[in-house]
Every structure is written in structure tokens, then in C-alpha cells.
PDB file of C-alpha atoms and ligand atoms in Angstrom:
ATOM      1  CA  UNK X   1      -7.450   8.139  -9.724  1.00  0.00           C
ATOM      2  CA  UNK X   2      -4.521   7.436 -12.096  1.00  0.00           C
ATOM      3  CA  UNK X   3      -1.143   8.648 -10.875  1.00  0.00           C
ATOM      4  CA  UNK X   4       2.036   9.413 -12.787  1.00  0.00           C
ATOM      5  CA  UNK X   5       3.574   6.036 -12.018  1.00  0.00           C
ATOM      6  CA  UNK X   6       0.475   3.876 -11.610  1.00  0.00           C
ATOM      7  CA  UNK X   7      -2.305   2.714 -13.894  1.00  0.00           C
ATOM      8  CA  UNK X   8      -5.625   1.842 -12.315  1.00  0.00           C
ATOM      9  CA  UNK X   9      -8.498   0.061 -14.005  1.00  0.00           C
ATOM     10  CA  UNK X  10     -11.634  -1.098 -12.228  1.00  0.00           C
ATOM     11  CA  UNK X  11     -13.719  -3.756 -13.907  1.00  0.00           C
ATOM     12  CA  UNK X  12     -16.408  -6.044 -12.466  1.00  0.00           C
ATOM     13  CA  UNK X  13     -15.485  -5.322  -8.821  1.00  0.00           C
ATOM     14  CA  UNK X  14     -11.770  -5.987  -9.394  1.00  0.00           C
ATOM     15  CA  UNK X  15      -9.231  -3.140  -9.287  1.00  0.00           C
ATOM     16  CA  UNK X  16      -6.143  -3.685 -11.420  1.00  0.00           C
ATOM     17  CA  UNK X  17      -3.214  -1.608 -10.153  1.00  0.00           C
ATOM     18  CA  UNK X  18      -0.159  -1.577 -12.375  1.00  0.00           C
ATOM     19  CA  UNK X  19       3.113   0.024 -11.336  1.00  0.00           C
ATOM     20  CA  UNK X  20       4.143   1.871 -14.452  1.00  0.00           C
ATOM     21  CA  UNK X  21       7.793   2.887 -14.452  1.00  0.00           C
ATOM     22  CA  UNK X  22       9.138   0.348 -16.947  1.00  0.00           C
ATOM     23  CA  UNK X  23      12.355   2.179 -17.886  1.00  0.00           C
ATOM     24  CA  UNK X  24      13.494   1.704 -14.268  1.00  0.00           C
ATOM     25  CA  UNK X  25      12.005  -1.780 -13.990  1.00  0.00           C
ATOM     26  CA  UNK X  26       9.236  -0.275 -11.837  1.00  0.00           C
ATOM     27  CA  UNK X  27      11.685   0.545  -9.016  1.00  0.00           C
ATOM     28  CA  UNK X  28       9.991   2.074  -5.987  1.00  0.00           C
ATOM     29  CA  UNK X  29      10.918   5.724  -5.605  1.00  0.00           C
ATOM     30  CA  UNK X  30       9.231   8.214  -3.280  1.00  0.00           C
ATOM     31  CA  UNK X  31       6.564   9.127  -5.831  1.00  0.00           C
ATOM     32  CA  UNK X  32       5.626   5.498  -6.572  1.00  0.00           C
ATOM     33  CA  UNK X  33       5.312   4.786  -2.846  1.00  0.00           C
ATOM     34  CA  UNK X  34       3.166   7.883  -2.318  1.00  0.00           C
ATOM     35  CA  UNK X  35       0.976   6.952  -5.283  1.00  0.00           C
ATOM     36  CA  UNK X  36       0.594   3.406  -3.965  1.00  0.00           C
ATOM     37  CA  UNK X  37      -0.520   4.705  -0.583  1.00  0.00           C
ATOM     38  CA  UNK X  38      -2.977   7.079  -2.199  1.00  0.00           C
ATOM     39  CA  UNK X  39      -4.485   4.477  -4.510  1.00  0.00           C
ATOM     40  CA  UNK X  40      -4.771   1.811  -1.814  1.00  0.00           C
ATOM     41  CA  UNK X  41      -6.371   4.250   0.627  1.00  0.00           C
ATOM     42  CA  UNK X  42      -8.944   5.165  -2.024  1.00  0.00           C
ATOM     43  CA  UNK X  43      -9.574   1.523  -2.923  1.00  0.00           C
ATOM     44  CA  UNK X  44      -9.978   0.684   0.748  1.00  0.00           C
ATOM     45  CA  UNK X  45     -13.071   2.878   0.894  1.00  0.00           C
ATOM     46  CA  UNK X  46     -14.414   2.066  -2.549  1.00  0.00           C
ATOM     47  CA  UNK X  47     -17.318  -0.307  -1.968  1.00  0.00           C
ATOM     48  CA  UNK X  48     -17.505  -1.096  -5.682  1.00  0.00           C
ATOM     49  CA  UNK X  49     -14.113  -2.838  -5.400  1.00  0.00           C
ATOM     50  CA  UNK X  50     -13.876  -6.245  -3.725  1.00  0.00           C
ATOM     51  CA  UNK X  51     -10.499  -7.572  -4.895  1.00  0.00           C
ATOM     52  CA  UNK X  52      -7.296  -5.802  -5.935  1.00  0.00           C
ATOM     53  CA  UNK X  53      -4.646  -7.185  -8.283  1.00  0.00           C
ATOM     54  CA  UNK X  54      -1.209  -5.558  -8.144  1.00  0.00           C
ATOM     55  CA  UNK X  55       1.230  -6.050 -11.005  1.00  0.00           C
ATOM     56  CA  UNK X  56       4.073  -4.339 -12.842  1.00  0.00           C
ATOM     57  CA  UNK X  57       4.132  -2.923 -16.352  1.00  0.00           C
ATOM     58  CA  UNK X  58       6.176  -4.562 -19.086  1.00  0.00           C
ATOM     59  CA  UNK X  59       7.253  -8.172 -19.397  1.00  0.00           C
ATOM     60  CA  UNK X  60      10.471  -7.904 -17.476  1.00  0.00           C
ATOM     61  CA  UNK X  61       9.761  -6.729 -13.964  1.00  0.00           C
ATOM     62  CA  UNK X  62       7.133  -6.677 -11.272  1.00  0.00           C
ATOM     63  CA  UNK X  63       9.352  -4.330  -9.234  1.00  0.00           C
ATOM     64  CA  UNK X  64      13.178  -4.471  -9.257  1.00  0.00           C
ATOM     65  CA  UNK X  65      13.401  -3.039  -5.756  1.00  0.00           C
ATOM     66  CA  UNK X  66      13.567   0.236  -3.937  1.00  0.00           C
ATOM     67  CA  UNK X  67      15.092   2.958  -6.093  1.00  0.00           C
ATOM     68  CA  UNK X  68      18.785   2.634  -5.281  1.00  0.00           C
ATOM     69  CA  UNK X  69      19.663   6.029  -6.774  1.00  0.00           C
ATOM     70  CA  UNK X  70      17.346   7.718  -4.318  1.00  0.00           C
ATOM     71  CA  UNK X  71      18.806   6.401  -1.052  1.00  0.00           C
ATOM     72  CA  UNK X  72      22.482   5.960  -1.936  1.00  0.00           C
ATOM     73  CA  UNK X  73      23.487   9.043   0.058  1.00  0.00           C
ATOM     74  CA  UNK X  74      21.093   8.637   2.987  1.00  0.00           C
ATOM     75  CA  UNK X  75      22.207   8.990   6.635  1.00  0.00           C
ATOM     76  CA  UNK X  76      21.177   6.414   9.290  1.00  0.00           C
ATOM     77  CA  UNK X  77      18.254   8.606  10.346  1.00  0.00           C
ATOM     78  CA  UNK X  78      17.070   9.071   6.779  1.00  0.00           C
ATOM     79  CA  UNK X  79      17.338   5.301   6.293  1.00  0.00           C
ATOM     80  CA  UNK X  80      15.196   4.661   9.366  1.00  0.00           C
ATOM     81  CA  UNK X  81      12.619   7.196   8.235  1.00  0.00           C
ATOM     82  CA  UNK X  82      12.490   5.631   4.756  1.00  0.00           C
ATOM     83  CA  UNK X  83      11.853   2.201   6.251  1.00  0.00           C
ATOM     84  CA  UNK X  84       9.297   3.422   8.807  1.00  0.00           C
ATOM     85  CA  UNK X  85       7.305   5.516   6.345  1.00  0.00           C
ATOM     86  CA  UNK X  86       7.347   2.776   3.713  1.00  0.00           C
ATOM     87  CA  UNK X  87       6.208   0.135   6.186  1.00  0.00           C
ATOM     88  CA  UNK X  88       3.425   2.318   7.610  1.00  0.00           C
ATOM     89  CA  UNK X  89       2.145   3.823   4.377  1.00  0.00           C
ATOM     90  CA  UNK X  90       2.511   0.957   1.942  1.00  0.00           C
ATOM     91  CA  UNK X  91       3.701  -2.461   3.114  1.00  0.00           C
ATOM     92  CA  UNK X  92       1.795  -2.926   6.394  1.00  0.00           C
ATOM     93  CA  UNK X  93      -1.007  -0.842   4.906  1.00  0.00           C
ATOM     94  CA  UNK X  94      -1.505  -3.301   2.039  1.00  0.00           C
ATOM     95  CA  UNK X  95      -1.170  -6.318   4.336  1.00  0.00           C
ATOM     96  CA  UNK X  96      -3.931  -4.904   6.534  1.00  0.00           C
ATOM     97  CA  UNK X  97      -6.269  -3.975   3.691  1.00  0.00           C
ATOM     98  CA  UNK X  98      -9.924  -4.822   4.245  1.00  0.00           C
ATOM     99  CA  UNK X  99     -10.107  -6.651   0.890  1.00  0.00           C
ATOM    100  CA  UNK X 100      -7.813  -9.214  -0.712  1.00  0.00           C
ATOM    101  CA  UNK X 101      -4.776  -8.040  -2.648  1.00  0.00           C
ATOM    102  CA  UNK X 102      -3.302 -10.469  -5.185  1.00  0.00           C
ATOM    103  CA  UNK X 103       0.263  -9.898  -6.416  1.00  0.00           C
ATOM    104  CA  UNK X 104       0.629 -10.924 -10.069  1.00  0.00           C
ATOM    105  CA  UNK X 105       4.417 -11.149 -10.306  1.00  0.00           C
ATOM    106  CA  UNK X 106       5.262 -10.643 -13.971  1.00  0.00           C
ATOM    107  CA  UNK X 107       9.080 -10.670 -13.825  1.00  0.00           C
ATOM    108  CA  UNK X 108      11.797  -9.570 -11.384  1.00  0.00           C
ATOM    109  CA  UNK X 109      10.517  -9.127  -7.831  1.00  0.00           C
ATOM    110  CA  UNK X 110      13.655  -8.089  -6.005  1.00  0.00           C
ATOM    111  CA  UNK X 111      14.240  -6.318  -2.714  1.00  0.00           C
ATOM    112  CA  UNK X 112      11.347  -3.918  -2.141  1.00  0.00           C
ATOM    113  CA  UNK X 113       9.582  -5.630  -5.050  1.00  0.00           C
ATOM    114  CA  UNK X 114       9.503  -8.980  -3.309  1.00  0.00           C
ATOM    115  CA  UNK X 115       8.656  -7.193  -0.055  1.00  0.00           C
ATOM    116  CA  UNK X 116       5.713  -5.576  -1.821  1.00  0.00           C
ATOM    117  CA  UNK X 117       4.539  -8.935  -3.164  1.00  0.00           C
ATOM    118  CA  UNK X 118       4.903 -10.439   0.313  1.00  0.00           C
ATOM    119  CA  UNK X 119       2.645  -7.724   1.734  1.00  0.00           C
ATOM    120  CA  UNK X 120      -0.101  -8.930  -0.597  1.00  0.00           C
ATOM    121  CA  UNK X 121      -2.411 -11.693   0.580  1.00  0.00           C
ATOM    122  CA  UNK X 122      -1.907 -14.038  -2.389  1.00  0.00           C
ATOM    123  CA  UNK X 123       1.039 -14.290  -4.822  1.00  0.00           C
ATOM    124  CA  UNK X 124       1.026 -15.818  -8.269  1.00  0.00           C
ATOM    125  CA  UNK X 125       3.877 -15.485 -10.749  1.00  0.00           C
ATOM    126  CA  UNK X 126       4.760 -15.903 -14.378  1.00  0.00           C
ATOM    127  CA  UNK X 127       7.323 -18.572 -15.234  1.00  0.00           C
ATOM    128  CA  UNK X 128       9.938 -15.950 -16.079  1.00  0.00           C
ATOM    129  CA  UNK X 129       9.718 -14.309 -12.638  1.00  0.00           C
ATOM    130  CA  UNK X 130      12.835 -14.125 -10.499  1.00  0.00           C
ATOM    131  CA  UNK X 131      12.578 -13.379  -6.801  1.00  0.00           C
ATOM    132  CA  UNK X 132      15.094 -12.452  -4.145  1.00  0.00           C
ATOM    133  CA  UNK X 133      16.224 -10.039  -1.467  1.00  0.00           C
ATOM    134  CA  UNK X 134      19.618  -8.777  -2.746  1.00  0.00           C
ATOM    135  CA  UNK X 135      19.997  -5.920  -0.234  1.00  0.00           C
ATOM    136  CA  UNK X 136      23.078  -7.251   1.582  1.00  0.00           C
ATOM    137  CA  UNK X 137      24.945  -7.092  -1.749  1.00  0.00           C
ATOM    138  CA  UNK X 138      24.406  -3.326  -1.520  1.00  0.00           C
ATOM    139  CA  UNK X 139      25.513  -3.121   2.110  1.00  0.00           C
ATOM    140  CA  UNK X 140      22.009  -2.776   3.510  1.00  0.00           C
ATOM    141  CA  UNK X 141      19.217  -5.158   4.588  1.00  0.00           C
ATOM    142  CA  UNK X 142      15.586  -5.515   3.552  1.00  0.00           C
ATOM    143  CA  UNK X 143      13.764  -2.597   5.218  1.00  0.00           C
ATOM    144  CA  UNK X 144      10.168  -2.959   4.115  1.00  0.00           C
ATOM    145  CA  UNK X 145       9.355  -5.956   6.304  1.00  0.00           C
ATOM    146  CA  UNK X 146      11.302  -8.504   4.250  1.00  0.00           C
ATOM    147  CA  UNK X 147      13.314  -9.999   7.107  1.00  0.00           C
ATOM    148  CA  UNK X 148      10.061 -10.752   8.906  1.00  0.00           C
ATOM    149  CA  UNK X 149       7.654 -11.708   6.134  1.00  0.00           C
ATOM    150  CA  UNK X 150      10.052 -13.937   4.204  1.00  0.00           C
ATOM    151  CA  UNK X 151      10.776 -15.979   7.333  1.00  0.00           C
ATOM    152  CA  UNK X 152       7.052 -16.177   8.107  1.00  0.00           C
ATOM    153  CA  UNK X 153       6.219 -17.372   4.612  1.00  0.00           C
ATOM    154  CA  UNK X 154       9.066 -19.775   3.761  1.00  0.00           C
ATOM    155  CA  UNK X 155      10.628 -20.477   7.170  1.00  0.00           C
ATOM    156  CA  UNK X 156      13.688 -19.090   8.912  1.00  0.00           C
ATOM    157  CA  UNK X 157      16.312 -21.343   7.333  1.00  0.00           C
ATOM    158  CA  UNK X 158      15.338 -20.651   3.748  1.00  0.00           C
ATOM    159  CA  UNK X 159      14.823 -16.944   4.472  1.00  0.00           C
ATOM    160  CA  UNK X 160      18.270 -16.705   6.031  1.00  0.00           C
ATOM    161  CA  UNK X 161      19.832 -18.430   3.035  1.00  0.00           C
ATOM    162  CA  UNK X 162      18.113 -16.137   0.517  1.00  0.00           C
ATOM    163  CA  UNK X 163      18.893 -12.962   2.460  1.00  0.00           C
ATOM    164  CA  UNK X 164      22.512 -13.855   3.263  1.00  0.00           C
ATOM    165  CA  UNK X 165      23.418 -15.185  -0.184  1.00  0.00           C
ATOM    166  CA  UNK X 166      21.317 -12.692  -2.217  1.00  0.00           C
ATOM    167  CA  UNK X 167      20.429 -15.626  -4.449  1.00  0.00           C
ATOM    168  CA  UNK X 168      17.510 -15.141  -6.829  1.00  0.00           C
ATOM    169  CA  UNK X 169      15.021 -17.970  -7.133  1.00  0.00           C
ATOM    170  CA  UNK X 170      12.856 -19.008 -10.063  1.00  0.00           C
ATOM    171  CA  UNK X 171       9.072 -19.186 -10.066  1.00  0.00           C
ATOM    172  CA  UNK X 172       9.287 -22.979  -9.755  1.00  0.00           C
ATOM    173  CA  UNK X 173      11.519 -22.733  -6.677  1.00  0.00           C
ATOM    174  CA  UNK X 174       9.238 -20.068  -5.219  1.00  0.00           C
ATOM    175  CA  UNK X 175       6.322 -22.427  -5.733  1.00  0.00           C
ATOM    176  CA  UNK X 176       8.168 -25.236  -4.000  1.00  0.00           C
ATOM    177  CA  UNK X 177       8.994 -22.897  -1.074  1.00  0.00           C
ATOM    178  CA  UNK X 178       5.377 -21.737  -0.761  1.00  0.00           C
ATOM    179  CA  UNK X 179       6.367 -18.160  -1.605  1.00  0.00           C
ATOM    180  CA  UNK X 180       3.851 -18.168  -4.456  1.00  0.00           C
ATOM    181  CA  UNK X 181       0.800 -20.350  -4.985  1.00  0.00           C
ATOM    182  CA  UNK X 182       0.889 -20.657  -8.792  1.00  0.00           C
ATOM    183  CA  UNK X 183       3.491 -20.346 -11.571  1.00  0.00           C
ATOM    184  CA  UNK X 184       1.972 -19.873 -15.016  1.00  0.00           C
ATOM    185  CA  UNK X 185       3.082 -18.815 -18.511  1.00  0.00           C
ATOM    186  CA  UNK X 186       3.363 -15.028 -18.715  1.00  0.00           C
ATOM    187  CA  UNK X 187       0.463 -14.712 -21.149  1.00  0.00           C
ATOM    188  CA  UNK X 188      -1.782 -16.459 -18.616  1.00  0.00           C
ATOM    189  CA  UNK X 189      -0.749 -14.447 -15.569  1.00  0.00           C
ATOM    190  CA  UNK X 190      -3.527 -11.866 -15.584  1.00  0.00           C
ATOM    191  CA  UNK X 191      -6.235 -14.357 -16.543  1.00  0.00           C
ATOM    192  CA  UNK X 192      -5.047 -16.567 -13.673  1.00  0.00           C
ATOM    193  CA  UNK X 193      -5.257 -13.573 -11.315  1.00  0.00           C
ATOM    194  CA  UNK X 194      -8.733 -12.858 -12.667  1.00  0.00           C
ATOM    195  CA  UNK X 195      -9.836 -16.398 -11.996  1.00  0.00           C
ATOM    196  CA  UNK X 196      -8.525 -16.308  -8.404  1.00  0.00           C
ATOM    197  CA  UNK X 197     -10.332 -12.964  -7.981  1.00  0.00           C
ATOM    198  CA  UNK X 198     -13.511 -14.474  -9.396  1.00  0.00           C
ATOM    199  CA  UNK X 199     -13.498 -17.260  -6.802  1.00  0.00           C
ATOM    200  CA  UNK X 200     -13.097 -14.676  -4.039  1.00  0.00           C
ATOM    201  CA  UNK X 201     -15.976 -12.603  -5.450  1.00  0.00           C
ATOM    202  CA  UNK X 202     -18.358 -15.505  -4.767  1.00  0.00           C
ATOM    203  CA  UNK X 203     -17.752 -15.125  -1.029  1.00  0.00           C
ATOM    204  CA  UNK X 204     -18.833 -12.664   1.632  1.00  0.00           C
ATOM    205  CA  UNK X 205     -16.713  -9.478   1.604  1.00  0.00           C
ATOM    206  CA  UNK X 206     -17.553  -8.979   5.266  1.00  0.00           C
ATOM    207  CA  UNK X 207     -16.283 -12.436   6.214  1.00  0.00           C
ATOM    208  CA  UNK X 208     -13.248 -12.063   3.940  1.00  0.00           C
ATOM    209  CA  UNK X 209     -12.196  -8.905   5.740  1.00  0.00           C
ATOM    210  CA  UNK X 210     -12.576 -10.672   9.099  1.00  0.00           C
ATOM    211  CA  UNK X 211     -10.570 -13.635   7.804  1.00  0.00           C
ATOM    212  CA  UNK X 212      -7.715 -11.405   6.603  1.00  0.00           C
ATOM    213  CA  UNK X 213      -7.463  -9.712   9.993  1.00  0.00           C
ATOM    214  CA  UNK X 214      -7.584 -13.055  11.854  1.00  0.00           C
ATOM    215  CA  UNK X 215      -4.891 -14.696   9.713  1.00  0.00           C
ATOM    216  CA  UNK X 216      -2.701 -11.580   9.982  1.00  0.00           C
ATOM    217  CA  UNK X 217      -3.024 -11.714  13.764  1.00  0.00           C
ATOM    218  CA  UNK X 218      -1.074 -14.988  13.791  1.00  0.00           C
ATOM    219  CA  UNK X 219       1.989 -12.979  12.724  1.00  0.00           C
ATOM    220  CA  UNK X 220       1.526 -10.058  15.092  1.00  0.00           C
ATOM    221  CA  UNK X 221       3.136 -10.677  18.459  1.00  0.00           C
ATOM    222  CA  UNK X 222       0.997  -7.941  20.028  1.00  0.00           C
ATOM    223  CA  UNK X 223      -2.184  -9.862  19.307  1.00  0.00           C
ATOM    224  CA  UNK X 224      -3.513 -13.243  20.348  1.00  0.00           C
ATOM    225  CA  UNK X 225      -4.674 -14.696  17.056  1.00  0.00           C
ATOM    226  CA  UNK X 226      -7.092 -17.113  18.702  1.00  0.00           C
ATOM    227  CA  UNK X 227      -8.784 -14.253  20.586  1.00  0.00           C
ATOM    228  CA  UNK X 228      -8.933 -12.200  17.386  1.00  0.00           C
ATOM    229  CA  UNK X 229     -10.491 -15.191  15.635  1.00  0.00           C
ATOM    230  CA  UNK X 230     -13.121 -15.640  18.373  1.00  0.00           C
ATOM    231  CA  UNK X 231     -14.112 -11.975  18.096  1.00  0.00           C
ATOM    232  CA  UNK X 232     -14.089 -11.971  14.305  1.00  0.00           C
ATOM    233  CA  UNK X 233     -16.134 -15.173  14.207  1.00  0.00           C
ATOM    234  CA  UNK X 234     -18.729 -13.646  16.545  1.00  0.00           C
ATOM    235  CA  UNK X 235     -18.783 -10.363  14.613  1.00  0.00           C
ATOM    236  CA  UNK X 236     -19.735 -12.243  11.435  1.00  0.00           C
ATOM    237  CA  UNK X 237     -22.953 -13.405  13.110  1.00  0.00           C
ATOM    238  CA  UNK X 238     -24.153  -9.784  13.226  1.00  0.00           C
ATOM    239  CA  UNK X 239     -23.604  -9.180   9.513  1.00  0.00           C
ATOM    240  CA  UNK X 240     -26.116  -9.013   6.685  1.00  0.00           C
ATOM    241  CA  UNK X 241     -23.776 -11.240   4.704  1.00  0.00           C
ATOM    242  CA  UNK X 242     -24.083 -14.024   7.293  1.00  0.00           C
ATOM    243  CA  UNK X 243     -27.893 -13.869   7.136  1.00  0.00           C
ATOM    244  CA  UNK X 244     -27.789 -13.868   3.341  1.00  0.00           C
ATOM    245  CA  UNK X 245     -25.178 -16.654   3.119  1.00  0.00           C
ATOM    246  CA  UNK X 246     -27.018 -19.038   5.417  1.00  0.00           C
ATOM    247  CA  UNK X 247     -30.492 -18.277   3.986  1.00  0.00           C
ATOM    248  CA  UNK X 248     -29.186 -18.693   0.417  1.00  0.00           C
ATOM    249  CA  UNK X 249     -27.677 -22.057   1.349  1.00  0.00           C
ATOM    250  CA  UNK X 250     -30.936 -23.254   2.870  1.00  0.00           C
ATOM    251  CA  UNK X 251     -32.908 -21.954  -0.125  1.00  0.00           C
ATOM    252  CA  UNK X 252     -30.411 -23.690  -2.463  1.00  0.00           C
ATOM    253  CA  UNK X 253     -29.536 -20.493  -4.323  1.00  0.00           C
ATOM    254  CA  UNK X 254     -26.414 -18.412  -4.877  1.00  0.00           C
ATOM    255  CA  UNK X 255     -25.847 -15.816  -2.148  1.00  0.00           C
ATOM    256  CA  UNK X 256     -26.040 -12.169  -3.063  1.00  0.00           C
ATOM    257  CA  UNK X 257     -23.591 -10.535  -0.674  1.00  0.00           C
ATOM    258  CA  UNK X 258     -23.487  -6.796   0.004  1.00  0.00           C
ATOM    259  CA  UNK X 259     -20.473  -6.745   2.314  1.00  0.00           C
ATOM    260  CA  UNK X 260     -22.550  -5.440   5.223  1.00  0.00           C
TER     261      UNK X 260
HETATM  262  N1  COA E   1      16.748   1.125  -8.396  1.00  0.00           N
HETATM  263  C1  COA E   1      16.958   2.053  -9.349  1.00  0.00           C
HETATM  264  N2  COA E   1      17.072   1.783 -10.655  1.00  0.00           N
HETATM  265  C2  COA E   1      16.931   0.493 -11.028  1.00  0.00           C
HETATM  266  C3  COA E   1      16.698  -0.535 -10.095  1.00  0.00           C
HETATM  267  C4  COA E   1      16.603  -0.181  -8.736  1.00  0.00           C
HETATM  268  N3  COA E   1      16.348  -1.082  -7.778  1.00  0.00           N
HETATM  269  N4  COA E   1      16.640  -1.714 -10.769  1.00  0.00           N
HETATM  270  C5  COA E   1      16.798  -1.425 -12.070  1.00  0.00           C
HETATM  271  N5  COA E   1      16.987  -0.086 -12.225  1.00  0.00           N
HETATM  272  C6  COA E   1      17.215   0.645 -13.488  1.00  0.00           C
HETATM  273  C7  COA E   1      18.636   0.482 -13.986  1.00  0.00           C
HETATM  274  O1  COA E   1      19.514   1.380 -13.315  1.00  0.00           O
HETATM  275  C8  COA E   1      18.457   0.791 -15.451  1.00  0.00           C
HETATM  276  O2  COA E   1      18.351   2.190 -15.592  1.00  0.00           O
HETATM  277  P1  COA E   1      19.151   2.940 -16.807  1.00  0.00           P
HETATM  278  O3  COA E   1      18.627   2.295 -18.061  1.00  0.00           O
HETATM  279  O4  COA E   1      18.752   4.381 -16.649  1.00  0.00           O
HETATM  280  O5  COA E   1      20.585   2.653 -16.567  1.00  0.00           O
HETATM  281  C9  COA E   1      17.089   0.195 -15.773  1.00  0.00           C
HETATM  282  O6  COA E   1      16.425   0.095 -14.508  1.00  0.00           O
HETATM  283  C10 COA E   1      17.160  -1.192 -16.381  1.00  0.00           C
HETATM  284  O7  COA E   1      17.920  -2.032 -15.506  1.00  0.00           O
HETATM  285  P2  COA E   1      19.206  -2.873 -15.990  1.00  0.00           P
HETATM  286  O8  COA E   1      20.049  -3.120 -14.775  1.00  0.00           O
HETATM  287  O9  COA E   1      19.858  -2.204 -17.152  1.00  0.00           O
HETATM  288  O10 COA E   1      18.508  -4.222 -16.468  1.00  0.00           O
HETATM  289  P3  COA E   1      19.177  -5.658 -16.537  1.00  0.00           P
HETATM  290  O11 COA E   1      18.242  -6.506 -17.311  1.00  0.00           O
HETATM  291  O12 COA E   1      20.587  -5.593 -16.964  1.00  0.00           O
HETATM  292  O13 COA E   1      19.189  -6.183 -14.990  1.00  0.00           O
HETATM  293  C11 COA E   1      18.276  -6.512 -12.784  1.00  0.00           C
HETATM  294  C12 COA E   1      17.975  -6.397 -14.306  1.00  0.00           C
HETATM  295  C13 COA E   1      16.919  -6.548 -12.077  1.00  0.00           C
HETATM  296  C14 COA E   1      19.047  -7.778 -12.494  1.00  0.00           C
HETATM  297  C15 COA E   1      19.090  -5.280 -12.336  1.00  0.00           C
HETATM  298  O14 COA E   1      18.435  -4.093 -12.784  1.00  0.00           O
HETATM  299  C16 COA E   1      19.260  -5.167 -10.846  1.00  0.00           C
HETATM  300  O15 COA E   1      20.055  -5.878 -10.273  1.00  0.00           O
HETATM  301  N6  COA E   1      18.534  -4.226 -10.191  1.00  0.00           N
HETATM  302  C17 COA E   1      18.681  -3.952  -8.800  1.00  0.00           C
HETATM  303  C18 COA E   1      18.049  -5.037  -7.955  1.00  0.00           C
HETATM  304  C19 COA E   1      18.245  -4.756  -6.500  1.00  0.00           C
HETATM  305  O16 COA E   1      19.331  -4.802  -5.972  1.00  0.00           O
HETATM  306  N7  COA E   1      17.143  -4.459  -5.827  1.00  0.00           N
HETATM  307  C20 COA E   1      17.138  -4.226  -4.403  1.00  0.00           C
HETATM  308  C21 COA E   1      17.212  -2.778  -4.133  1.00  0.00           C
HETATM  309  S1  COA E   1      17.248  -2.478  -2.393  1.00  0.00           S
END
């Protein structure tokens, strides 16, 4: 399943996806985006995988943005198509995955890089990470959902300030804003991601998928999140995992979930 610009390793039900284009600070070109779509669509259906961790190769960058050299001569229609395809195939696709995706932000997460991290369900970062949406400095705006997700995550005022000033923030500031949930030394980033993954692995994959869809619904104006929650809650009662989880609790043992 390895692609030219991605490394994939699956170990103990966790898939580790590393964007591997370090000489360009892991910038997202067409091939990287296509590889990401391919890998995530395969992981979606891989029942041996219950959590995905997404990170960048090297110690400098998670992803330094969309590949500027690729779109510098685009027309308005090409720009729209780039944004639409990216959102459909990668950014919304990851956000709507049926299993949790943790972004382990190991350095610069700028533009499309921060947008990619924001599509993940959980974000943790190394202390050296720098985050921002610098697109207006290039004469463009965030096009992979950044204007929407940043405001949802950190609030409109802070999102406006970051997008309009192109200011980069540190991991500590990102923590204070709620953009990430942990800031750790770089050498502890992957072990921290592993420990978050481990906690998730204790829980029902079936219920986790339902929870992801219900939380996402709060940010989708075409859905009533409370109705989605009611349905998802009810659906859980028909699952094997629910039977196993409740019986295991009553029998005072650890549940053995299958995800069904
Ligand atoms: N698109 C294409 N190439 C990129 C890139 C991007 N978004 N970000 C970095 N690169 C390339 C550089 O062009 C350089 O390539 P080269 O060695 O062939 O010249 C290489 O990655 C290393 O980057 P460099 O700029 O030399 O590193 P630096 O440490 O001086 O600066 C950054 C790091 C992240 C501050 C700087 O690369 C940067 O500002 N990148 C663009 C960020 C951005 O605007 N992203 C939003 C895009 S919409």
C-alpha cells in the first residue's frame, strides 16, 4: 500500500501514515493528494485498523502547505476544481472517516498543512510546531476548508485574525486556542499519539464511528445534529459491541469489541 510520497505502517491496529516529501517540506502536490485519498480509502475498509495517525517526515514540517509551484499559473476555474477535488477526496473524506484520525504535527503546519490537520479528529503537536494559514500573503485564501474549520475550532475572531494577518502561532498558543490538545517535546510526539490511540482502542469501534458522525453533524448545516445523535444512539443498541460492552461491564471484565 506504500505510495511514492507516503509511508504506511500498520502495527497493533494502528495505521501510521507519514507524508514523505521532506525536500519540499511535505507540500501537498497532486500526487500526494491522490496518494492520501487512496491510502485513506483503503484504510477505511481495513477492519484490522482501528485508529490512524497522520504525520510528516523529517523534524521540520508536518506539511508546509499546498504546493505553490503547482498552482501559480492556475485560472479561476482550475482554482475552483483544485479546491473542490481536494475537499471531496481528502479533507472532507478524512473528516468523515469511520475511524479516528490523529494528526501528529511534527513541525510547520501551514496553509493546506493546517487544513489537513484540522480535518483530523484529534491534533497533537511537538513544541517546535508552527501553525498558520498564510494564503492571503500569496493573494489567495485557504481552499481546503480552512476558513470554515478554523473558525469552528478556535472561534471566528481568532480565525479572522490568523487568516487576515497570516501570523504563525506556536504549539503553546495553539494549545491555548484549543487548536491542538497536547504540545509535547518532539521526541515524545509519536509515543504520545500512540498513547492516545491506545485509549481509543479500548472502546467500541462501532460506537466510535457513530460518535464521529454525530459530532461532525454539529458543523454541517444540512444536518440536525440532535436528530443524527438520536439515530446514532439508537443504532448502537443493535450492535454486537453494545451487547459485549454492557455484558463485560456486568461481568466485571474487559470488553472484547469486534466493531460489529
Ligand atoms: N509549496 C511548494 N514548495 C514548498 C512549500 C510549498 N507550500 N513550502 C516549502 N517548499 C519548498 C521550498 O520551495 C524549498 O524548496 P527548494 O529547496 O527546492 O527551494 C523547500 O521546500 C524548503 O523550504 P524553504 O523555504 O527553503 O525552508 P525555510 O526553512 O526557509 O522556510 C517555511 C520554511 C515553511 C517558512 C517556508 O518554506 C514557507 O513559507 N513555505 C510556504 C508556506 C505557505 O505559504 N504555505 C501555504 C501555501 S497555500
